Amino acid sequence: MEKSDLKIISAAVRKDIIKMLGTAGSGHPGGSLSSVELVTALYFGHMKYNPRNTNDPDRDYFILSKGHACPVLYAVLSQMECITGDELCTLRKAGSRLQGHPSKGLPGIEISTGSLGYGLSIGAGIAAGIKQLKKANRVYVLMGDGEQQEGSIWEAAMAAAHYKLNNLCAIVDDNGLQIDGPTEKIMNVEPIGDKYRAFGWNVVEIDGHNLDEVNGAYEKAKKELHKPTAIIAKTVKGKGVSFMENLAEWHGKAPSKELVEKAMEEIDAALKD
């Protein structure tokens, strides 16, 4: 897909995120907005994924390890017509399929996530099974930078390198903030890339909002023959909405009706630049 088309879809995804959270009155905008380009480019340019058959045995797998950022995944699945735009407005409502963390049962959701630190272990297990079956499916796991504080991440990283799971791609949304403040002050995880290299991974470090770099990183991951790949994406928490950018307070707070309108105007204006 052309970069210009990905930019248009990314803007639509951002608007859907804001509308969802504004309607719900709760949720997590910061980490959803920071990962828009990462998820959009993956689904529309690199994953083997059939929105008409989300259980296709030849599909690639996507695991949203940082499950609280589910609005970005719901918005992308809506753009792919796996779910309807109207259903997005049911986010976090009783009886809705769109809960505050992804729940298996919704088309396109491979695993229920929420407790941080488990997605990479699950992804490594799926990737290992695929290798044993000698199949070509790939597994993508999106994590947060604060999530790298969890010890289970590094057990999975060690195992994935040991078993040469080159069909596994970890994506770290490195926006520098978690719910309590700057990651470096809560529990510093930098340099993340060097840590994954030390564990035996192929590492690609990029600007997570630069679509050329994002697309290039996914292509490099596919070409790696012996190691799992970690894409360390430097991003901006709340990207695309000026009053949310780089502010930890927007980790888990929904915008008011007035701020929803302001955010929509900013996203539209940015697309025209």
GROMACS .gro file of N, CA and C in nm, residues 103-245:
model
  429
  103SER      N    1  -1.050  -0.923   2.415
  103SER     CA    2  -1.105  -1.049   2.464
  103SER      C    3  -1.123  -1.145   2.347
  104LYS      N    4  -1.068  -1.264   2.360
  104LYS     CA    5  -1.080  -1.365   2.255
  104LYS      C    6  -1.228  -1.395   2.233
  105GLY      N    7  -1.265  -1.405   2.110
  105GLY     CA    8  -1.405  -1.420   2.073
  105GLY      C    9  -1.444  -1.313   1.973
  106LEU      N   10  -1.381  -1.196   1.984
  106LEU     CA   11  -1.398  -1.092   1.884
  106LEU      C   12  -1.313  -1.129   1.763
  107PRO      N   13  -1.368  -1.127   1.641
  107PRO     CA   14  -1.289  -1.160   1.523
  107PRO      C   15  -1.160  -1.078   1.517
  108GLY      N   16  -1.049  -1.147   1.496
  108GLY     CA   17  -0.920  -1.080   1.487
  108GLY      C   18  -0.842  -1.075   1.616
  109ILE      N   19  -0.901  -1.120   1.727
  109ILE     CA   20  -0.831  -1.123   1.854
  109ILE      C   21  -0.781  -1.265   1.880
  110GLU      N   22  -0.651  -1.282   1.881
  110GLU     CA   23  -0.592  -1.415   1.896
  110GLU      C   24  -0.591  -1.462   2.041
  111ILE      N   25  -0.575  -1.367   2.134
  111ILE     CA   26  -0.560  -1.405   2.274
  111ILE      C   27  -0.607  -1.289   2.362
  112SER      N   28  -0.672  -1.318   2.472
  112SER     CA   29  -0.711  -1.214   2.567
  112SER      C   30  -0.585  -1.164   2.638
  113THR      N   31  -0.569  -1.032   2.641
  113THR     CA   32  -0.451  -0.974   2.705
  113THR      C   33  -0.492  -0.862   2.800
  114GLY      N   34  -0.402  -0.827   2.886
  114GLY     CA   35  -0.429  -0.724   2.985
  114GLY      C   36  -0.320  -0.720   3.089
  115SER      N   37  -0.290  -0.835   3.148
  115SER     CA   38  -0.179  -0.843   3.244
  115SER      C   39  -0.048  -0.830   3.166
  116LEU      N   40   0.025  -0.723   3.195
  116LEU     CA   41   0.145  -0.695   3.116
  116LEU      C   42   0.254  -0.798   3.139
  117GLY      N   43   0.329  -0.826   3.031
  117GLY     CA   44   0.444  -0.913   3.042
  117GLY      C   45   0.427  -1.052   2.986
  118TYR      N   46   0.306  -1.087   2.943
  118TYR     CA   47   0.281  -1.224   2.899
  118TYR      C   48   0.276  -1.240   2.747
  119GLY      N   49   0.256  -1.132   2.675
  119GLY     CA   50   0.237  -1.142   2.532
  119GLY      C   51   0.354  -1.203   2.458
  120LEU      N   52   0.475  -1.169   2.499
  120LEU     CA   53   0.592  -1.221   2.428
  120LEU      C   54   0.607  -1.371   2.452
  121SER      N   55   0.576  -1.416   2.573
  121SER     CA   56   0.582  -1.559   2.601
  121SER      C   57   0.480  -1.635   2.515
  122ILE      N   58   0.361  -1.581   2.505
  122ILE     CA   59   0.258  -1.645   2.422
  122ILE      C   60   0.301  -1.644   2.276
  123GLY      N   61   0.352  -1.531   2.230
  123GLY     CA   62   0.396  -1.520   2.093
  123GLY      C   63   0.509  -1.617   2.061
  124ALA      N   64   0.603  -1.632   2.154
  124ALA     CA   65   0.713  -1.725   2.134
  124ALA      C   66   0.662  -1.869   2.126
  125GLY      N   67   0.563  -1.901   2.208
  125GLY     CA   68   0.506  -2.035   2.205
  125GLY      C   69   0.438  -2.065   2.072
  126ILE      N   70   0.360  -1.967   2.021
  126ILE     CA   71   0.295  -1.985   1.892
  126ILE      C   72   0.399  -1.998   1.782
  127ALA      N   73   0.501  -1.913   1.786
  127ALA     CA   74   0.607  -1.917   1.684
  127ALA      C   75   0.680  -2.051   1.685
  128ALA      N   76   0.705  -2.105   1.805
  128ALA     CA   77   0.772  -2.234   1.816
  128ALA      C   78   0.686  -2.346   1.755
  129GLY      N   79   0.557  -2.340   1.783
  129GLY     CA   80   0.466  -2.439   1.727
  129GLY      C   81   0.461  -2.433   1.575
  130ILE      N   82   0.461  -2.312   1.523
  130ILE     CA   83   0.460  -2.293   1.378
  130ILE      C   84   0.587  -2.352   1.316
  131LYS      N   85   0.701  -2.330   1.382
  131LYS     CA   86   0.827  -2.384   1.331
  131LYS      C   87   0.824  -2.536   1.330
  132GLN      N   88   0.770  -2.594   1.435
  132GLN     CA   89   0.763  -2.740   1.441
  132GLN      C   90   0.676  -2.798   1.330
  133LEU      N   91   0.573  -2.722   1.293
  133LEU     CA   92   0.484  -2.767   1.186
  133LEU      C   93   0.538  -2.732   1.048
  134LYS      N   94   0.653  -2.662   1.047
  134LYS     CA   95   0.718  -2.621   0.921
  134LYS      C   96   0.625  -2.536   0.835
  135LYS      N   97   0.554  -2.445   0.903
  135LYS     CA   98   0.464  -2.353   0.833
  135LYS      C   99   0.529  -2.216   0.820
  136ALA      N  100   0.471  -2.132   0.735
  136ALA     CA  101   0.532  -2.002   0.703
  136ALA      C  102   0.469  -1.885   0.779
  137ASN      N  103   0.372  -1.912   0.867
  137ASN     CA  104   0.308  -1.802   0.942
  137ASN      C  105   0.410  -1.726   1.024
  138ARG      N  106   0.383  -1.598   1.044
  138ARG     CA  107   0.467  -1.515   1.130
  138ARG      C  108   0.386  -1.468   1.251
  139VAL      N  109   0.456  -1.430   1.357
  139VAL     CA  110   0.391  -1.384   1.481
  139VAL      C  111   0.447  -1.246   1.517
  140TYR      N  112   0.357  -1.151   1.541
  140TYR     CA  113   0.394  -1.016   1.579
  140TYR      C  114   0.338  -0.985   1.717
  141VAL      N  115   0.421  -0.930   1.804
  141VAL     CA  116   0.380  -0.898   1.941
  141VAL      C  117   0.412  -0.751   1.969
  142LEU      N  118   0.309  -0.672   1.999
  142LEU     CA  119   0.329  -0.531   2.032
  142LEU      C  120   0.329  -0.512   2.183
  143MET      N  121   0.439  -0.454   2.232
  143MET     CA  122   0.455  -0.430   2.377
  143MET      C  123   0.482  -0.283   2.403
  144GLY      N  124   0.467  -0.242   2.528
  144GLY     CA  125   0.505  -0.109   2.570
  144GLY      C  126   0.646  -0.108   2.626
  145ASP      N  127   0.703   0.012   2.640
  145ASP     CA  128   0.838   0.019   2.698
  145ASP      C  129   0.834  -0.007   2.848
  146GLY      N  130   0.732   0.042   2.917
  146GLY     CA  131   0.719   0.012   3.058
  146GLY      C  132   0.701  -0.136   3.083
  147GLU      N  133   0.643  -0.205   2.988
  147GLU     CA  134   0.621  -0.349   2.998
  147GLU      C  135   0.754  -0.425   3.003
  148GLN      N  136   0.859  -0.363   2.952
  148GLN     CA  137   0.990  -0.430   2.953
  148GLN      C  138   1.044  -0.445   3.096
  149GLN      N  139   0.978  -0.385   3.193
  149GLN     CA  140   1.017  -0.401   3.333
  149GLN      C  141   0.978  -0.538   3.388
  150GLU      N  142   0.896  -0.610   3.315
  150GLU     CA  143   0.848  -0.741   3.361
  150GLU      C  144   0.952  -0.849   3.331
  151GLY      N  145   0.985  -0.931   3.431
  151GLY     CA  146   1.085  -1.035   3.412
  151GLY      C  147   1.048  -1.140   3.311
  152SER      N  148   0.918  -1.168   3.296
  152SER     CA  149   0.875  -1.271   3.201
  152SER      C  150   0.910  -1.234   3.057
  153ILE      N  151   0.920  -1.104   3.030
  153ILE     CA  152   0.962  -1.060   2.897
  153ILE      C  153   1.098  -1.119   2.863
  154TRP      N  154   1.189  -1.114   2.958
  154TRP     CA  155   1.327  -1.153   2.930
  154TRP      C  156   1.345  -1.305   2.931
  155GLU      N  157   1.260  -1.376   3.004
  155GLU     CA  158   1.260  -1.522   2.990
  155GLU      C  159   1.217  -1.561   2.849
  156ALA      N  160   1.114  -1.494   2.798
  156ALA     CA  161   1.067  -1.522   2.662
  156ALA      C  162   1.172  -1.482   2.559
  157ALA      N  163   1.238  -1.369   2.582
  157ALA     CA  164   1.342  -1.323   2.489
  157ALA      C  165   1.455  -1.425   2.480
  158MET      N  166   1.494  -1.478   2.595
  158MET     CA  167   1.602  -1.577   2.599
  158MET      C  168   1.561  -1.704   2.524
  159ALA      N  169   1.440  -1.751   2.548
  159ALA     CA  170   1.393  -1.873   2.482
  159ALA      C  171   1.379  -1.854   2.332
  160ALA      N  172   1.327  -1.738   2.290
  160ALA     CA  173   1.305  -1.714   2.147
  160ALA      C  174   1.436  -1.714   2.070
  161ALA      N  175   1.541  -1.656   2.129
  161ALA     CA  176   1.672  -1.657   2.064
  161ALA      C  177   1.731  -1.798   2.062
  162HIS      N  178   1.715  -1.869   2.173
  162HIS     CA  179   1.771  -2.005   2.183
  162HIS      C  180   1.712  -2.097   2.076
  163TYR      N  181   1.582  -2.082   2.052
  163TYR     CA  182   1.515  -2.169   1.955
  163TYR      C  183   1.512  -2.108   1.814
  164LYS      N  184   1.584  -1.998   1.796
  164LYS     CA  185   1.600  -1.936   1.664
  164LYS      C  186   1.464  -1.909   1.597
  165LEU      N  187   1.377  -1.842   1.671
  165LEU     CA  188   1.242  -1.816   1.621
  165LEU      C  189   1.242  -1.693   1.530
  166ASN      N  190   1.294  -1.710   1.411
  166ASN     CA  191   1.302  -1.599   1.316
  166ASN      C  192   1.165  -1.560   1.261
  167ASN      N  193   1.063  -1.637   1.294
  167ASN     CA  194   0.925  -1.604   1.255
  167ASN      C  195   0.855  -1.518   1.360
  168LEU      N  196   0.929  -1.477   1.462
  168LEU     CA  197   0.874  -1.395   1.571
  168LEU      C  198   0.929  -1.253   1.560
  169CYS      N  199   0.839  -1.156   1.565
  169CYS     CA  200   0.878  -1.014   1.562
  169CYS      C  201   0.814  -0.942   1.680
  170ALA      N  202   0.898  -0.893   1.770
  170ALA     CA  203   0.850  -0.812   1.882
  170ALA      C  204   0.860  -0.664   1.844
  171ILE      N  205   0.758  -0.588   1.878
  171ILE     CA  206   0.756  -0.444   1.849
  171ILE      C  207   0.741  -0.373   1.982
  172VAL      N  208   0.838  -0.290   2.016
  172VAL     CA  209   0.831  -0.216   2.142
  172VAL      C  210   0.793  -0.071   2.112
  173ASP      N  211   0.676  -0.030   2.162
  173ASP     CA  212   0.629   0.108   2.149
  173ASP      C  213   0.698   0.188   2.259
  174ASP      N  214   0.811   0.246   2.224
  174ASP     CA  215   0.899   0.311   2.321
  174ASP      C  216   0.866   0.460   2.330
  175ASN      N  217   0.755   0.492   2.401
  175ASN     CA  218   0.713   0.632   2.411
  175ASN      C  219   0.762   0.702   2.537
  176GLY      N  220   0.837   0.632   2.620
  176GLY     CA  221   0.904   0.695   2.733
  176GLY      C  222   0.820   0.724   2.856
  177LEU      N  223   0.690   0.689   2.850
  177LEU     CA  224   0.601   0.721   2.962
  177LEU      C  225   0.516   0.600   2.999
  178GLN      N  226   0.489   0.586   3.126
  178GLN     CA  227   0.392   0.488   3.173
  178GLN      C  228   0.296   0.560   3.269
  179ILE      N  229   0.204   0.487   3.327
  179ILE     CA  230   0.096   0.554   3.400
  179ILE      C  231   0.146   0.645   3.513
  180ASP      N  232   0.258   0.608   3.576
  180ASP     CA  233   0.307   0.685   3.690
  180ASP      C  234   0.409   0.792   3.654
  181GLY      N  235   0.447   0.801   3.525
  181GLY     CA  236   0.543   0.903   3.485
  181GLY      C  237   0.645   0.851   3.387
  182PRO      N  238   0.759   0.921   3.374
  182PRO     CA  239   0.864   0.878   3.281
  182PRO      C  240   0.919   0.741   3.317
  183THR      N  241   0.931   0.656   3.217
  183THR     CA  242   0.979   0.520   3.241
  183THR      C  243   1.118   0.520   3.304
  184GLU      N  244   1.202   0.614   3.261
  184GLU     CA  245   1.338   0.617   3.313
  184GLU      C  246   1.343   0.645   3.463
  185LYS      N  247   1.239   0.709   3.516
  185LYS     CA  248   1.235   0.738   3.660
  185LYS      C  249   1.164   0.628   3.740
  186ILE      N  250   1.068   0.560   3.677
  186ILE     CA  251   0.996   0.454   3.746
  186ILE      C  252   1.085   0.330   3.759
  187MET      N  253   1.139   0.286   3.646
  187MET     CA  254   1.234   0.174   3.641
  187MET      C  255   1.295   0.177   3.501
  188ASN      N  256   1.414   0.233   3.495
  188ASN     CA  257   1.475   0.257   3.364
  188ASN      C  258   1.499   0.127   3.288
  189VAL      N  259   1.451   0.122   3.163
  189VAL     CA  260   1.468   0.003   3.080
  189VAL      C  261   1.564   0.026   2.963
  190GLU      N  262   1.609   0.149   2.949
  190GLU     CA  263   1.701   0.179   2.838
  190GLU      C  264   1.843   0.132   2.872
  191PRO      N  265   1.923   0.098   2.770
  191PRO     CA  266   1.890   0.095   2.627
  191PRO      C  267   1.822  -0.037   2.589
  192ILE      N  268   1.698  -0.028   2.545
  192ILE     CA  269   1.620  -0.149   2.516
  192ILE      C  270   1.683  -0.228   2.403
  193GLY      N  271   1.725  -0.158   2.297
  193GLY     CA  272   1.783  -0.228   2.183
  193GLY      C  273   1.904  -0.310   2.220
  194ASP      N  274   1.992  -0.252   2.301
  194ASP     CA  275   2.113  -0.325   2.342
  194ASP      C  276   2.079  -0.448   2.424
  195LYS      N  277   1.974  -0.439   2.504
  195LYS     CA  278   1.934  -0.554   2.585
  195LYS      C  279   1.889  -0.670   2.495
  196TYR      N  280   1.807  -0.639   2.394
  196TYR     CA  281   1.764  -0.745   2.304
  196TYR      C  282   1.881  -0.801   2.223
  197ARG      N  283   1.973  -0.717   2.184
  197ARG     CA  284   2.093  -0.766   2.114
  197ARG      C  285   2.170  -0.862   2.203
  198ALA      N  286   2.183  -0.827   2.330
  198ALA     CA  287   2.257  -0.912   2.424
  198ALA      C  288   2.189  -1.047   2.442
  199PHE      N  289   2.057  -1.050   2.422
  199PHE     CA  290   1.983  -1.176   2.433
  199PHE      C  291   1.984  -1.255   2.303
  200GLY      N  292   2.049  -1.200   2.199
  200GLY     CA  293   2.065  -1.274   2.074
  200GLY      C  294   1.963  -1.243   1.966
  201TRP      N  295   1.897  -1.128   1.977
  201TRP     CA  296   1.796  -1.089   1.879
  201TRP      C  297   1.854  -1.001   1.769
  202ASN      N  298   1.790  -1.006   1.653
  202ASN     CA  299   1.811  -0.905   1.549
  202ASN      C  300   1.732  -0.781   1.592
  203VAL      N  301   1.796  -0.666   1.594
  203VAL     CA  302   1.731  -0.545   1.645
  203VAL      C  303   1.729  -0.436   1.537
  204VAL      N  304   1.613  -0.375   1.520
  204VAL     CA  305   1.597  -0.263   1.428
  204VAL      C  306   1.539  -0.147   1.508
  205GLU      N  307   1.608  -0.035   1.511
  205GLU     CA  308   1.561   0.082   1.587
  205GLU      C  309   1.514   0.190   1.490
  206ILE      N  310   1.393   0.240   1.514
  206ILE     CA  311   1.329   0.330   1.418
  206ILE      C  312   1.253   0.442   1.488
  207ASP      N  313   1.211   0.540   1.407
  207ASP     CA  314   1.110   0.638   1.445
  207ASP      C  315   0.976   0.572   1.417
  208GLY      N  316   0.901   0.544   1.519
  208GLY     CA  317   0.776   0.470   1.505
  208GLY      C  318   0.663   0.545   1.439
  209HIS      N  319   0.684   0.672   1.404
  209HIS     CA  320   0.582   0.748   1.331
  209HIS      C  321   0.622   0.773   1.186
  210ASN      N  322   0.742   0.733   1.149
  210ASN     CA  323   0.792   0.749   1.013
  210ASN      C  324   0.757   0.622   0.935
  211LEU      N  325   0.661   0.633   0.845
  211LEU     CA  326   0.610   0.514   0.777
  211LEU      C  327   0.716   0.445   0.690
  212ASP      N  328   0.809   0.522   0.635
  212ASP     CA  329   0.917   0.460   0.558
  212ASP      C  330   1.000   0.369   0.649
  213GLU      N  331   1.032   0.419   0.768
  213GLU     CA  332   1.112   0.341   0.861
  213GLU      C  333   1.033   0.222   0.916
  214VAL      N  334   0.906   0.243   0.943
  214VAL     CA  335   0.821   0.134   0.994
  214VAL      C  336   0.812   0.022   0.890
  215ASN      N  337   0.781   0.058   0.766
  215ASN     CA  338   0.772  -0.042   0.660
  215ASN      C  339   0.906  -0.113   0.639
  216GLY      N  340   1.015  -0.037   0.643
  216GLY     CA  341   1.147  -0.096   0.626
  216GLY      C  342   1.181  -0.195   0.735
  217ALA      N  343   1.141  -0.163   0.857
  217ALA     CA  344   1.169  -0.252   0.970
  217ALA      C  345   1.096  -0.386   0.955
  218TYR      N  346   0.969  -0.381   0.913
  218TYR     CA  347   0.894  -0.505   0.894
  218TYR      C  348   0.956  -0.591   0.783
  219GLU      N  349   1.006  -0.526   0.679
  219GLU     CA  350   1.070  -0.601   0.571
  219GLU      C  351   1.200  -0.665   0.619
  220LYS      N  352   1.277  -0.592   0.700
  220LYS     CA  353   1.400  -0.649   0.754
  220LYS      C  354   1.371  -0.769   0.843
  221ALA      N  355   1.264  -0.761   0.919
  221ALA     CA  356   1.227  -0.874   1.006
  221ALA      C  357   1.197  -0.999   0.924
  222LYS      N  358   1.129  -0.982   0.811
  222LYS     CA  359   1.095  -1.096   0.726
  222LYS      C  360   1.219  -1.162   0.666
  223LYS      N  361   1.322  -1.081   0.643
  223LYS     CA  362   1.443  -1.132   0.577
  223LYS      C  363   1.540  -1.200   0.673
  224GLU      N  364   1.519  -1.183   0.805
  224GLU     CA  365   1.608  -1.245   0.903
  224GLU      C  366   1.583  -1.395   0.907
  225LEU      N  367   1.688  -1.474   0.890
  225LEU     CA  368   1.673  -1.619   0.876
  225LEU      C  369   1.703  -1.698   1.002
  226HIS      N  370   1.768  -1.638   1.101
  226HIS     CA  371   1.815  -1.717   1.215
  226HIS      C  372   1.773  -1.665   1.352
  227LYS      N  373   1.729  -1.541   1.361
  227LYS     CA  374   1.701  -1.480   1.491
  227LYS      C  375   1.560  -1.420   1.495
  228PRO      N  376   1.501  -1.411   1.613
  228PRO     CA  377   1.381  -1.329   1.627
  228PRO      C  378   1.420  -1.183   1.610
  229THR      N  379   1.327  -1.100   1.571
  229THR     CA  380   1.355  -0.958   1.550
  229THR      C  381   1.279  -0.872   1.650
  230ALA      N  382   1.348  -0.774   1.706
  230ALA     CA  383   1.285  -0.674   1.793
  230ALA      C  384   1.292  -0.539   1.723
  231ILE      N  385   1.176  -0.481   1.698
  231ILE     CA  386   1.169  -0.346   1.642
  231ILE      C  387   1.147  -0.250   1.758
  232ILE      N  388   1.247  -0.168   1.784
  232ILE     CA  389   1.238  -0.070   1.893
  232ILE      C  390   1.196   0.062   1.830
  233ALA      N  391   1.071   0.100   1.852
  233ALA     CA  392   1.012   0.216   1.785
  233ALA      C  393   1.001   0.333   1.882
  234LYS      N  394   1.080   0.435   1.859
  234LYS     CA  395   1.068   0.557   1.937
  234LYS      C  396   0.941   0.629   1.895
  235THR      N  397   0.854   0.656   1.990
  235THR     CA  398   0.726   0.716   1.960
  235THR      C  399   0.695   0.829   2.059
  236VAL      N  400   0.584   0.896   2.033
  236VAL     CA  401   0.536   1.004   2.120
  236VAL      C  402   0.402   0.962   2.179
  237LYS      N  403   0.396   0.957   2.308
  237LYS     CA  404   0.269   0.923   2.375
  237LYS      C  405   0.164   1.028   2.337
  238GLY      N  406   0.047   0.983   2.295
  238GLY     CA  407  -0.058   1.077   2.255
  238GLY      C  408  -0.036   1.141   2.120
  239LYS      N  409   0.047   1.080   2.035
  239LYS     CA  410   0.085   1.138   1.907
  239LYS      C  411  -0.036   1.180   1.824
  240GLY      N  412  -0.028   1.303   1.771
  240GLY     CA  413  -0.131   1.354   1.682
  240GLY      C  414  -0.232   1.444   1.749
  241VAL      N  415  -0.229   1.450   1.882
  241VAL     CA  416  -0.321   1.536   1.957
  241VAL      C  417  -0.234   1.620   2.051
  242SER      N  418  -0.219   1.747   2.022
  242SER     CA  419  -0.118   1.831   2.088
  242SER      C  420  -0.132   1.833   2.240
  243PHE      N  421  -0.254   1.838   2.290
  243PHE     CA  422  -0.272   1.851   2.435
  243PHE      C  423  -0.251   1.717   2.509
  244MET      N  424  -0.232   1.609   2.432
  244MET     CA  425  -0.203   1.479   2.493
  244MET      C  426  -0.057   1.439   2.481
  245GLU      N  427   0.014   1.498   2.388
  245GLU     CA  428   0.148   1.451   2.355
  245GLU      C  429   0.246   1.465   2.472
   0.00000   0.00000   0.00000
